């Protein structure tokens, strides 16, 4: 596995408001001047994708999302200045960029009797959800040169779907989430990346 970095950096919430490459280059320059060596670049959130994923063009994408070549150029620009860009691909919660697309609506882990529930995520055991994430991780790993890939996995209400209920009944909520994290970690490692996730559920034991 790649050697871990001692990170001191910022987060760019590009998935909610996607800016121009010129704007991101100015941020990279500022980080380099101020001694920061990493930027977490949020590629996805409920609002859409800030990168035009070639592997999954059907996903909800911002009109001004960066192309693959624009993102590669941005990564090279950051690398030259000693700033590592870390991609974040939301993999559990914050995944309306997937589930708001009609053909993937069935992947939302929502109780049909409670459609108003917020922060619904992907069904963690659904094979189609896993296939989508594999495509996105693979594409992100081919673009970003740093050692890390961030999977998100915070702020999610889950367990409403019948598929998740069956998985919980066969084990526990903790086992289902651990299975998801282990699968994502195995995928990231197979691509030469170290997986990072937000710690609110893991540390708080609120699985």
PDB file of C-alpha atoms in Angstrom:
ATOM      1  CA  UNK A   1       0.000   0.000   0.000  1.00  0.00           C
ATOM      2  CA  UNK A   2       1.128   3.617  -0.531  1.00  0.00           C
ATOM      3  CA  UNK A   3       2.996   5.332   2.253  1.00  0.00           C
ATOM      4  CA  UNK A   4       0.590   7.402   4.409  1.00  0.00           C
ATOM      5  CA  UNK A   5       0.880  11.163   4.220  1.00  0.00           C
ATOM      6  CA  UNK A   6       0.918  13.567   7.143  1.00  0.00           C
ATOM      7  CA  UNK A   7      -1.968  15.683   5.960  1.00  0.00           C
ATOM      8  CA  UNK A   8      -2.690  19.338   6.578  1.00  0.00           C
ATOM      9  CA  UNK A   9      -5.372  20.539   4.277  1.00  0.00           C
ATOM     10  CA  UNK A  10      -8.736  21.898   3.217  1.00  0.00           C
ATOM     11  CA  UNK A  11     -11.971  20.507   1.827  1.00  0.00           C
ATOM     12  CA  UNK A  12     -13.554  21.749  -1.401  1.00  0.00           C
ATOM     13  CA  UNK A  13     -17.310  21.112  -1.497  1.00  0.00           C
ATOM     14  CA  UNK A  14     -17.331  20.945  -5.277  1.00  0.00           C
ATOM     15  CA  UNK A  15     -20.277  18.537  -5.334  1.00  0.00           C
ATOM     16  CA  UNK A  16     -22.645  21.220  -4.088  1.00  0.00           C
ATOM     17  CA  UNK A  17     -21.218  24.214  -5.972  1.00  0.00           C
ATOM     18  CA  UNK A  18     -18.919  23.365  -8.855  1.00  0.00           C
ATOM     19  CA  UNK A  19     -16.498  26.159  -9.746  1.00  0.00           C
ATOM     20  CA  UNK A  20     -14.227  26.649 -12.748  1.00  0.00           C
ATOM     21  CA  UNK A  21     -10.794  25.036 -13.031  1.00  0.00           C
ATOM     22  CA  UNK A  22      -9.288  28.510 -12.721  1.00  0.00           C
ATOM     23  CA  UNK A  23     -10.947  28.956  -9.335  1.00  0.00           C
ATOM     24  CA  UNK A  24      -9.610  25.617  -8.122  1.00  0.00           C
ATOM     25  CA  UNK A  25      -6.109  26.487  -9.299  1.00  0.00           C
ATOM     26  CA  UNK A  26      -6.243  29.662  -7.188  1.00  0.00           C
ATOM     27  CA  UNK A  27      -7.240  27.568  -4.163  1.00  0.00           C
ATOM     28  CA  UNK A  28      -4.368  25.164  -4.816  1.00  0.00           C
ATOM     29  CA  UNK A  29      -1.963  28.094  -5.080  1.00  0.00           C
ATOM     30  CA  UNK A  30      -3.241  29.465  -1.764  1.00  0.00           C
ATOM     31  CA  UNK A  31      -2.787  26.090  -0.070  1.00  0.00           C
ATOM     32  CA  UNK A  32       0.767  25.825  -1.359  1.00  0.00           C
ATOM     33  CA  UNK A  33       1.588  29.329  -0.093  1.00  0.00           C
ATOM     34  CA  UNK A  34       0.155  28.648   3.349  1.00  0.00           C
ATOM     35  CA  UNK A  35       1.814  25.274   3.831  1.00  0.00           C
ATOM     36  CA  UNK A  36      -1.184  23.017   3.251  1.00  0.00           C
ATOM     37  CA  UNK A  37      -0.419  19.784   1.423  1.00  0.00           C
ATOM     38  CA  UNK A  38      -3.854  18.253   0.787  1.00  0.00           C
ATOM     39  CA  UNK A  39      -7.323  19.145  -0.461  1.00  0.00           C
ATOM     40  CA  UNK A  40     -10.264  16.793  -0.161  1.00  0.00           C
ATOM     41  CA  UNK A  41     -12.172  17.273  -3.406  1.00  0.00           C
ATOM     42  CA  UNK A  42     -15.803  16.278  -3.007  1.00  0.00           C
ATOM     43  CA  UNK A  43     -16.823  14.729  -6.310  1.00  0.00           C
ATOM     44  CA  UNK A  44     -20.357  13.721  -5.283  1.00  0.00           C
ATOM     45  CA  UNK A  45     -23.247  14.602  -2.993  1.00  0.00           C
ATOM     46  CA  UNK A  46     -27.034  14.741  -3.086  1.00  0.00           C
ATOM     47  CA  UNK A  47     -26.845  17.776  -5.349  1.00  0.00           C
ATOM     48  CA  UNK A  48     -24.902  15.991  -8.079  1.00  0.00           C
ATOM     49  CA  UNK A  49     -21.451  15.111  -9.422  1.00  0.00           C
ATOM     50  CA  UNK A  50     -18.711  17.678  -9.929  1.00  0.00           C
ATOM     51  CA  UNK A  51     -16.940  15.292 -12.316  1.00  0.00           C
ATOM     52  CA  UNK A  52     -18.392  13.969 -15.557  1.00  0.00           C
ATOM     53  CA  UNK A  53     -17.993  10.253 -14.818  1.00  0.00           C
ATOM     54  CA  UNK A  54     -17.462   8.494 -18.139  1.00  0.00           C
ATOM     55  CA  UNK A  55     -18.320   5.135 -16.593  1.00  0.00           C
ATOM     56  CA  UNK A  56     -21.712   6.340 -15.334  1.00  0.00           C
ATOM     57  CA  UNK A  57     -22.943   9.220 -17.500  1.00  0.00           C
ATOM     58  CA  UNK A  58     -26.523   8.687 -16.318  1.00  0.00           C
ATOM     59  CA  UNK A  59     -25.810  10.017 -12.818  1.00  0.00           C
ATOM     60  CA  UNK A  60     -27.016  13.452 -11.735  1.00  0.00           C
ATOM     61  CA  UNK A  61     -24.259  15.812 -12.831  1.00  0.00           C
ATOM     62  CA  UNK A  62     -23.775  19.565 -12.556  1.00  0.00           C
ATOM     63  CA  UNK A  63     -23.985  21.397 -15.913  1.00  0.00           C
ATOM     64  CA  UNK A  64     -20.497  22.810 -15.311  1.00  0.00           C
ATOM     65  CA  UNK A  65     -18.968  19.597 -13.944  1.00  0.00           C
ATOM     66  CA  UNK A  66     -15.322  19.068 -14.838  1.00  0.00           C
ATOM     67  CA  UNK A  67     -14.358  16.723 -17.633  1.00  0.00           C
ATOM     68  CA  UNK A  68     -11.887  13.905 -17.077  1.00  0.00           C
ATOM     69  CA  UNK A  69      -9.141  15.881 -18.826  1.00  0.00           C
ATOM     70  CA  UNK A  70      -9.865  19.015 -16.784  1.00  0.00           C
ATOM     71  CA  UNK A  71      -9.660  17.024 -13.560  1.00  0.00           C
ATOM     72  CA  UNK A  72      -6.441  15.296 -14.603  1.00  0.00           C
ATOM     73  CA  UNK A  73      -4.914  18.672 -15.417  1.00  0.00           C
ATOM     74  CA  UNK A  74      -5.992  19.964 -12.014  1.00  0.00           C
ATOM     75  CA  UNK A  75      -4.411  16.970 -10.281  1.00  0.00           C
ATOM     76  CA  UNK A  76      -1.143  17.562 -12.180  1.00  0.00           C
ATOM     77  CA  UNK A  77      -1.259  21.247 -11.277  1.00  0.00           C
ATOM     78  CA  UNK A  78      -1.663  20.370  -7.585  1.00  0.00           C
ATOM     79  CA  UNK A  79       1.010  17.659  -7.643  1.00  0.00           C
ATOM     80  CA  UNK A  80       3.623  20.078  -8.993  1.00  0.00           C
ATOM     81  CA  UNK A  81       2.856  22.418  -6.075  1.00  0.00           C
ATOM     82  CA  UNK A  82       3.036  19.700  -3.437  1.00  0.00           C
ATOM     83  CA  UNK A  83      -0.716  19.543  -2.847  1.00  0.00           C
ATOM     84  CA  UNK A  84      -2.459  16.158  -2.971  1.00  0.00           C
ATOM     85  CA  UNK A  85      -6.060  16.132  -4.191  1.00  0.00           C
ATOM     86  CA  UNK A  86      -8.115  13.451  -2.405  1.00  0.00           C
ATOM     87  CA  UNK A  87     -11.335  12.443  -4.187  1.00  0.00           C
ATOM     88  CA  UNK A  88     -14.492  11.870  -2.168  1.00  0.00           C
ATOM     89  CA  UNK A  89     -17.096   9.547  -3.662  1.00  0.00           C
ATOM     90  CA  UNK A  90     -20.117   9.357  -1.363  1.00  0.00           C
ATOM     91  CA  UNK A  91     -20.810   5.654  -0.879  1.00  0.00           C
ATOM     92  CA  UNK A  92     -23.667   5.326   1.626  1.00  0.00           C
ATOM     93  CA  UNK A  93     -25.388   8.568   2.612  1.00  0.00           C
ATOM     94  CA  UNK A  94     -25.422  11.745   0.493  1.00  0.00           C
ATOM     95  CA  UNK A  95     -26.093   9.548  -2.529  1.00  0.00           C
ATOM     96  CA  UNK A  96     -29.080  11.222  -4.189  1.00  0.00           C
ATOM     97  CA  UNK A  97     -26.710  11.821  -7.097  1.00  0.00           C
ATOM     98  CA  UNK A  98     -27.426   8.141  -7.736  1.00  0.00           C
ATOM     99  CA  UNK A  99     -30.893   7.501  -6.301  1.00  0.00           C
ATOM    100  CA  UNK A 100     -32.542  10.606  -7.805  1.00  0.00           C
ATOM    101  CA  UNK A 101     -31.939   9.092 -11.247  1.00  0.00           C
ATOM    102  CA  UNK A 102     -35.111   7.140 -12.161  1.00  0.00           C
ATOM    103  CA  UNK A 103     -33.276   4.006 -13.255  1.00  0.00           C
ATOM    104  CA  UNK A 104     -31.519   3.830  -9.862  1.00  0.00           C
ATOM    105  CA  UNK A 105     -34.411   4.971  -7.629  1.00  0.00           C
ATOM    106  CA  UNK A 106     -34.883   1.449  -6.279  1.00  0.00           C
ATOM    107  CA  UNK A 107     -31.413   1.631  -4.688  1.00  0.00           C
ATOM    108  CA  UNK A 108     -32.610   4.174  -2.090  1.00  0.00           C
ATOM    109  CA  UNK A 109     -32.747   2.562   1.351  1.00  0.00           C
ATOM    110  CA  UNK A 110     -36.154   4.030   2.094  1.00  0.00           C
ATOM    111  CA  UNK A 111     -39.191   2.582   3.836  1.00  0.00           C
ATOM    112  CA  UNK A 112     -42.014   2.936   1.283  1.00  0.00           C
ATOM    113  CA  UNK A 113     -44.336   3.820   4.166  1.00  0.00           C
ATOM    114  CA  UNK A 114     -42.122   6.748   5.207  1.00  0.00           C
ATOM    115  CA  UNK A 115     -41.069   8.500   1.983  1.00  0.00           C
ATOM    116  CA  UNK A 116     -40.521  11.783   3.819  1.00  0.00           C
ATOM    117  CA  UNK A 117     -37.486  10.518   5.752  1.00  0.00           C
ATOM    118  CA  UNK A 118     -34.329  12.543   5.061  1.00  0.00           C
ATOM    119  CA  UNK A 119     -30.710  11.531   4.534  1.00  0.00           C
ATOM    120  CA  UNK A 120     -31.656   8.232   2.947  1.00  0.00           C
ATOM    121  CA  UNK A 121     -28.697   6.409   1.506  1.00  0.00           C
ATOM    122  CA  UNK A 122     -27.941   3.509  -0.792  1.00  0.00           C
ATOM    123  CA  UNK A 123     -29.021   0.014   0.174  1.00  0.00           C
ATOM    124  CA  UNK A 124     -25.628  -1.197   1.408  1.00  0.00           C
ATOM    125  CA  UNK A 125     -26.103  -4.821   0.323  1.00  0.00           C
ATOM    126  CA  UNK A 126     -27.604  -4.167  -3.114  1.00  0.00           C
ATOM    127  CA  UNK A 127     -25.443  -5.645  -5.900  1.00  0.00           C
ATOM    128  CA  UNK A 128     -26.350  -2.813  -8.304  1.00  0.00           C
ATOM    129  CA  UNK A 129     -25.249  -0.187  -5.778  1.00  0.00           C
ATOM    130  CA  UNK A 130     -21.981  -2.042  -5.308  1.00  0.00           C
ATOM    131  CA  UNK A 131     -21.462  -2.185  -9.089  1.00  0.00           C
ATOM    132  CA  UNK A 132     -21.972   1.575  -9.426  1.00  0.00           C
ATOM    133  CA  UNK A 133     -19.516   2.323  -6.630  1.00  0.00           C
ATOM    134  CA  UNK A 134     -16.951  -0.006  -8.190  1.00  0.00           C
ATOM    135  CA  UNK A 135     -17.162   1.948 -11.435  1.00  0.00           C
ATOM    136  CA  UNK A 136     -16.853   5.310  -9.680  1.00  0.00           C
ATOM    137  CA  UNK A 137     -13.966   4.219  -7.450  1.00  0.00           C
ATOM    138  CA  UNK A 138     -12.127   2.745 -10.434  1.00  0.00           C
ATOM    139  CA  UNK A 139     -12.504   5.929 -12.460  1.00  0.00           C
ATOM    140  CA  UNK A 140     -11.527   8.208  -9.564  1.00  0.00           C
ATOM    141  CA  UNK A 141      -8.457   6.080  -8.826  1.00  0.00           C
ATOM    142  CA  UNK A 142      -7.331   6.425 -12.440  1.00  0.00           C
ATOM    143  CA  UNK A 143      -7.500  10.229 -12.271  1.00  0.00           C
ATOM    144  CA  UNK A 144      -6.200  11.099  -8.803  1.00  0.00           C
ATOM    145  CA  UNK A 145      -2.553  10.299  -8.102  1.00  0.00           C
ATOM    146  CA  UNK A 146      -2.578  10.495  -4.298  1.00  0.00           C
ATOM    147  CA  UNK A 147      -2.703   7.499  -1.962  1.00  0.00           C
ATOM    148  CA  UNK A 148      -6.213   8.095  -0.580  1.00  0.00           C
ATOM    149  CA  UNK A 149      -9.820   7.711  -1.686  1.00  0.00           C
ATOM    150  CA  UNK A 150     -12.560   9.084   0.591  1.00  0.00           C
ATOM    151  CA  UNK A 151     -15.791   7.104   0.719  1.00  0.00           C
ATOM    152  CA  UNK A 152     -17.899   9.493   2.802  1.00  0.00           C
ATOM    153  CA  UNK A 153     -20.305   7.185   4.718  1.00  0.00           C
ATOM    154  CA  UNK A 154     -21.643   9.832   7.137  1.00  0.00           C
ATOM    155  CA  UNK A 155     -25.108  11.221   7.917  1.00  0.00           C
ATOM    156  CA  UNK A 156     -27.237   8.385   6.633  1.00  0.00           C
ATOM    157  CA  UNK A 157     -30.632   6.994   7.597  1.00  0.00           C
ATOM    158  CA  UNK A 158     -30.770   3.451   6.350  1.00  0.00           C
ATOM    159  CA  UNK A 159     -32.501   0.133   6.915  1.00  0.00           C
ATOM    160  CA  UNK A 160     -35.928   0.989   5.531  1.00  0.00           C
ATOM    161  CA  UNK A 161     -35.868  -1.240   2.456  1.00  0.00           C
ATOM    162  CA  UNK A 162     -36.839  -4.885   2.575  1.00  0.00           C
ATOM    163  CA  UNK A 163     -33.394  -5.915   1.350  1.00  0.00           C
ATOM    164  CA  UNK A 164     -31.716  -4.107   4.238  1.00  0.00           C
ATOM    165  CA  UNK A 165     -34.255  -5.443   6.724  1.00  0.00           C
ATOM    166  CA  UNK A 166     -33.457  -8.971   5.585  1.00  0.00           C
ATOM    167  CA  UNK A 167     -29.710  -8.332   5.961  1.00  0.00           C
ATOM    168  CA  UNK A 168     -30.184  -6.875   9.460  1.00  0.00           C
ATOM    169  CA  UNK A 169     -32.347  -9.853  10.421  1.00  0.00           C
ATOM    170  CA  UNK A 170     -29.611 -12.228   9.356  1.00  0.00           C
ATOM    171  CA  UNK A 171     -27.026 -10.466  11.511  1.00  0.00           C
ATOM    172  CA  UNK A 172     -27.105  -6.955  12.942  1.00  0.00           C
ATOM    173  CA  UNK A 173     -26.946  -3.346  11.795  1.00  0.00           C
ATOM    174  CA  UNK A 174     -23.313  -3.196  12.848  1.00  0.00           C
ATOM    175  CA  UNK A 175     -22.444  -6.251  10.774  1.00  0.00           C
ATOM    176  CA  UNK A 176     -24.132  -4.815   7.703  1.00  0.00           C
ATOM    177  CA  UNK A 177     -22.221  -1.534   7.962  1.00  0.00           C
ATOM    178  CA  UNK A 178     -18.964  -3.365   8.721  1.00  0.00           C
ATOM    179  CA  UNK A 179     -19.559  -5.453   5.611  1.00  0.00           C
ATOM    180  CA  UNK A 180     -20.052  -2.322   3.538  1.00  0.00           C
ATOM    181  CA  UNK A 181     -16.894  -0.675   4.885  1.00  0.00           C
ATOM    182  CA  UNK A 182     -14.856  -3.837   4.360  1.00  0.00           C
ATOM    183  CA  UNK A 183     -16.071  -4.122   0.764  1.00  0.00           C
ATOM    184  CA  UNK A 184     -15.252  -0.477   0.051  1.00  0.00           C
ATOM    185  CA  UNK A 185     -11.849  -0.852   1.695  1.00  0.00           C
ATOM    186  CA  UNK A 186     -11.110  -3.971  -0.337  1.00  0.00           C
ATOM    187  CA  UNK A 187     -12.120  -2.161  -3.516  1.00  0.00           C
ATOM    188  CA  UNK A 188      -9.954   0.862  -2.721  1.00  0.00           C
ATOM    189  CA  UNK A 189      -6.972  -1.325  -1.887  1.00  0.00           C
ATOM    190  CA  UNK A 190      -7.392  -3.296  -5.110  1.00  0.00           C
ATOM    191  CA  UNK A 191      -7.002   0.050  -6.898  1.00  0.00           C
ATOM    192  CA  UNK A 192      -3.878   0.969  -4.922  1.00  0.00           C
ATOM    193  CA  UNK A 193      -5.671   3.432  -2.628  1.00  0.00           C
ATOM    194  CA  UNK A 194      -6.215   3.726   1.108  1.00  0.00           C
ATOM    195  CA  UNK A 195      -9.877   4.226   2.054  1.00  0.00           C
ATOM    196  CA  UNK A 196     -10.892   7.132   4.302  1.00  0.00           C
ATOM    197  CA  UNK A 197     -14.401   7.602   5.737  1.00  0.00           C
ATOM    198  CA  UNK A 198     -16.053  10.064   8.083  1.00  0.00           C
ATOM    199  CA  UNK A 199     -16.107   8.692  11.622  1.00  0.00           C
ATOM    200  CA  UNK A 200     -19.464   9.797  13.020  1.00  0.00           C
ATOM    201  CA  UNK A 201     -21.152   6.390  12.770  1.00  0.00           C
ATOM    202  CA  UNK A 202     -18.074   4.308  13.556  1.00  0.00           C
ATOM    203  CA  UNK A 203     -16.870   6.357  16.529  1.00  0.00           C
ATOM    204  CA  UNK A 204     -20.377   7.040  17.831  1.00  0.00           C
ATOM    205  CA  UNK A 205     -21.423   3.396  17.449  1.00  0.00           C
ATOM    206  CA  UNK A 206     -24.621   4.687  15.804  1.00  0.00           C
ATOM    207  CA  UNK A 207     -24.828   2.017  13.148  1.00  0.00           C
TER     208      UNK A 207
END
